[in-house]
PDB file of C-alpha atoms in Angstrom:
ATOM      1  CA  PRO A   1     -56.017 -18.833 -99.347  1.00 61.00           C
ATOM      2  CA  VAL A   2     -58.711 -18.475 -96.836  1.00 60.00           C
ATOM      3  CA  PRO A   3     -61.475 -16.563 -98.297  1.00 63.00           C
ATOM      4  CA  GLU A   4     -62.190 -13.283 -96.174  1.00 66.00           C
ATOM      5  CA  THR A   5     -65.836 -14.431 -95.028  1.00 68.00           C
ATOM      6  CA  PRO A   6     -66.060 -18.013 -94.564  1.00 64.00           C
ATOM      7  CA  PRO A   7     -68.694 -19.940 -96.067  1.00 68.00           C
ATOM      8  CA  ALA A   8     -71.885 -20.228 -93.943  1.00 72.00           C
ATOM      9  CA  GLY A   9     -74.754 -22.756 -93.870  1.00 82.00           C
ATOM     10  CA  GLU A  10     -75.769 -25.919 -92.144  1.00 85.00           C
ATOM     11  CA  ALA A  11     -74.058 -28.100 -94.421  1.00 85.00           C
ATOM     12  CA  VAL A  12     -70.660 -26.035 -93.108  1.00 84.00           C
ATOM     13  CA  VAL A  13     -71.410 -26.098 -89.410  1.00 84.00           C
ATOM     14  CA  ARG A  14     -72.155 -29.965 -89.916  1.00 88.00           C
ATOM     15  CA  ARG A  15     -69.302 -30.902 -91.595  1.00 87.00           C
ATOM     16  CA  GLY A  16     -67.259 -28.860 -88.586  1.00 85.00           C
ATOM     17  CA  ALA A  17     -68.781 -30.677 -86.092  1.00 88.00           C
ATOM     18  CA  GLU A  18     -68.001 -33.703 -87.808  1.00 89.00           C
ATOM     19  CA  LEU A  19     -64.264 -32.695 -87.893  1.00 86.00           C
ATOM     20  CA  PHE A  20     -64.150 -31.284 -84.318  1.00 86.00           C
ATOM     21  CA  HIS A  21     -65.146 -34.606 -83.156  1.00 89.00           C
ATOM     22  CA  GLY A  22     -64.358 -37.446 -85.449  1.00 86.00           C
ATOM     23  CA  ALA A  23     -61.384 -39.448 -84.696  1.00 80.00           C
ATOM     24  CA  GLY A  24     -58.453 -37.502 -84.309  1.00 78.00           C
ATOM     25  CA  GLY A  25     -60.260 -34.304 -84.376  1.00 83.00           C
ATOM     26  CA  CYS A  26     -59.948 -30.870 -82.601  1.00 86.00           C
ATOM     27  CA  VAL A  27     -61.580 -32.707 -79.785  1.00 87.00           C
ATOM     28  CA  SER A  28     -58.646 -35.185 -78.755  1.00 85.00           C
ATOM     29  CA  CYS A  29     -57.168 -31.875 -77.002  1.00 85.00           C
ATOM     30  CA  HIS A  30     -59.950 -29.612 -76.678  1.00 87.00           C
ATOM     31  CA  ALA A  31     -62.121 -31.863 -74.804  1.00 86.00           C
ATOM     32  CA  ASP A  32     -65.169 -30.838 -73.684  1.00 89.00           C
ATOM     33  CA  TYR A  33     -64.769 -27.844 -75.810  1.00 86.00           C
ATOM     34  CA  GLY A  34     -61.071 -26.694 -73.809  1.00 84.00           C
ATOM     35  CA  ARG A  35     -63.413 -26.345 -70.663  1.00 89.00           C
ATOM     36  CA  THR A  36     -61.437 -29.220 -69.188  1.00 86.00           C
ATOM     37  CA  PRO A  37     -58.049 -27.959 -68.721  1.00 82.00           C
ATOM     38  CA  SER A  38     -55.645 -30.276 -70.810  1.00 85.00           C
ATOM     39  CA  TYR A  39     -51.910 -29.543 -71.134  1.00 89.00           C
ATOM     40  CA  ARG A  40     -49.297 -30.275 -73.851  1.00 88.00           C
ATOM     41  CA  TYR A  41     -45.929 -29.713 -75.179  1.00 89.00           C
ATOM     42  CA  ASP A  42     -45.107 -27.163 -77.775  1.00 87.00           C
ATOM     43  CA  ALA A  43     -42.045 -27.497 -80.256  1.00 88.00           C
ATOM     44  CA  TRP A  44     -39.559 -25.704 -77.691  1.00 92.00           C
ATOM     45  CA  GLY A  45     -40.930 -28.480 -75.266  1.00 92.00           C
ATOM     46  CA  ALA A  46     -42.671 -25.324 -72.749  1.00 91.00           C
ATOM     47  CA  VAL A  47     -45.841 -26.106 -71.209  1.00 91.00           C
ATOM     48  CA  ALA A  48     -49.265 -24.927 -73.194  1.00 86.00           C
ATOM     49  CA  ARG A  49     -52.711 -25.010 -71.947  1.00 85.00           C
ATOM     50  CA  VAL A  50     -54.839 -25.716 -74.945  1.00 85.00           C
ATOM     51  CA  PRO A  51     -57.754 -22.868 -74.688  1.00 84.00           C
ATOM     52  CA  ASP A  52     -61.181 -22.795 -73.364  1.00 86.00           C
ATOM     53  CA  LEU A  53     -63.239 -22.485 -77.009  1.00 83.00           C
ATOM     54  CA  THR A  54     -66.403 -21.376 -74.959  1.00 86.00           C
ATOM     55  CA  ARG A  55     -64.345 -18.215 -73.724  1.00 83.00           C
ATOM     56  CA  GLY A  56     -64.111 -16.301 -77.061  1.00 76.00           C
ATOM     57  CA  GLU A  57     -60.344 -15.344 -75.725  1.00 74.00           C
ATOM     58  CA  PHE A  58     -58.016 -16.566 -78.223  1.00 75.00           C
ATOM     59  CA  ARG A  59     -54.478 -15.682 -79.578  1.00 73.00           C
ATOM     60  CA  TRP A  60     -53.625 -15.159 -83.442  1.00 72.00           C
ATOM     61  CA  GLY A  61     -56.193 -12.788 -84.098  1.00 76.00           C
ATOM     62  CA  ARG A  62     -59.837 -12.581 -83.211  1.00 77.00           C
ATOM     63  CA  THR A  63     -62.061 -12.370 -86.345  1.00 80.00           C
ATOM     64  CA  GLU A  64     -63.603 -15.505 -88.142  1.00 77.00           C
ATOM     65  CA  ALA A  65     -61.287 -15.480 -91.169  1.00 81.00           C
ATOM     66  CA  ASP A  66     -58.609 -15.516 -88.215  1.00 83.00           C
ATOM     67  CA  HIS A  67     -60.118 -18.736 -86.732  1.00 80.00           C
ATOM     68  CA  ALA A  68     -60.333 -19.931 -90.372  1.00 79.00           C
ATOM     69  CA  ARG A  69     -56.508 -20.093 -91.156  1.00 82.00           C
ATOM     70  CA  LYS A  70     -55.513 -21.303 -88.086  1.00 82.00           C
ATOM     71  CA  VAL A  71     -58.023 -24.152 -88.426  1.00 79.00           C
ATOM     72  CA  ARG A  72     -57.142 -24.798 -91.697  1.00 80.00           C
ATOM     73  CA  TYR A  73     -53.208 -24.054 -91.640  1.00 84.00           C
ATOM     74  CA  GLY A  74     -52.553 -24.901 -87.574  1.00 81.00           C
ATOM     75  CA  ILE A  75     -50.627 -22.995 -85.590  1.00 82.00           C
ATOM     76  CA  PRO A  76     -46.638 -23.757 -86.179  1.00 81.00           C
ATOM     77  CA  GLY A  77     -44.926 -25.167 -83.091  1.00 82.00           C
ATOM     78  CA  SER A  78     -47.735 -25.308 -81.217  1.00 82.00           C
ATOM     79  CA  GLY A  79     -48.288 -28.686 -81.921  1.00 78.00           C
ATOM     80  CA  MET A  80     -51.942 -27.642 -83.108  1.00 80.00           C
ATOM     81  CA  PRO A  81     -52.398 -29.746 -86.438  1.00 75.00           C
ATOM     82  CA  TYR A  82     -54.310 -29.102 -89.491  1.00 64.00           C
TER      83      TYR A  82
END
């Protein structure tokens, strides 16, 4: 289970940055934090644009806990791993 309020602090932010920028990490799809248009295929063969993470417009919830769940568990069918 994901805590209702994700932990905060410099160490958590540093670890998140390492995971985002690491080999095979988020940046492999979200180049330039998603500002560079990138398209992938979902599990049903439909084309999906990788979201721009700098705009603050997200699907599947808007709270910090929602985002933590997406990162932790991925988004089934989208190709976003966990």
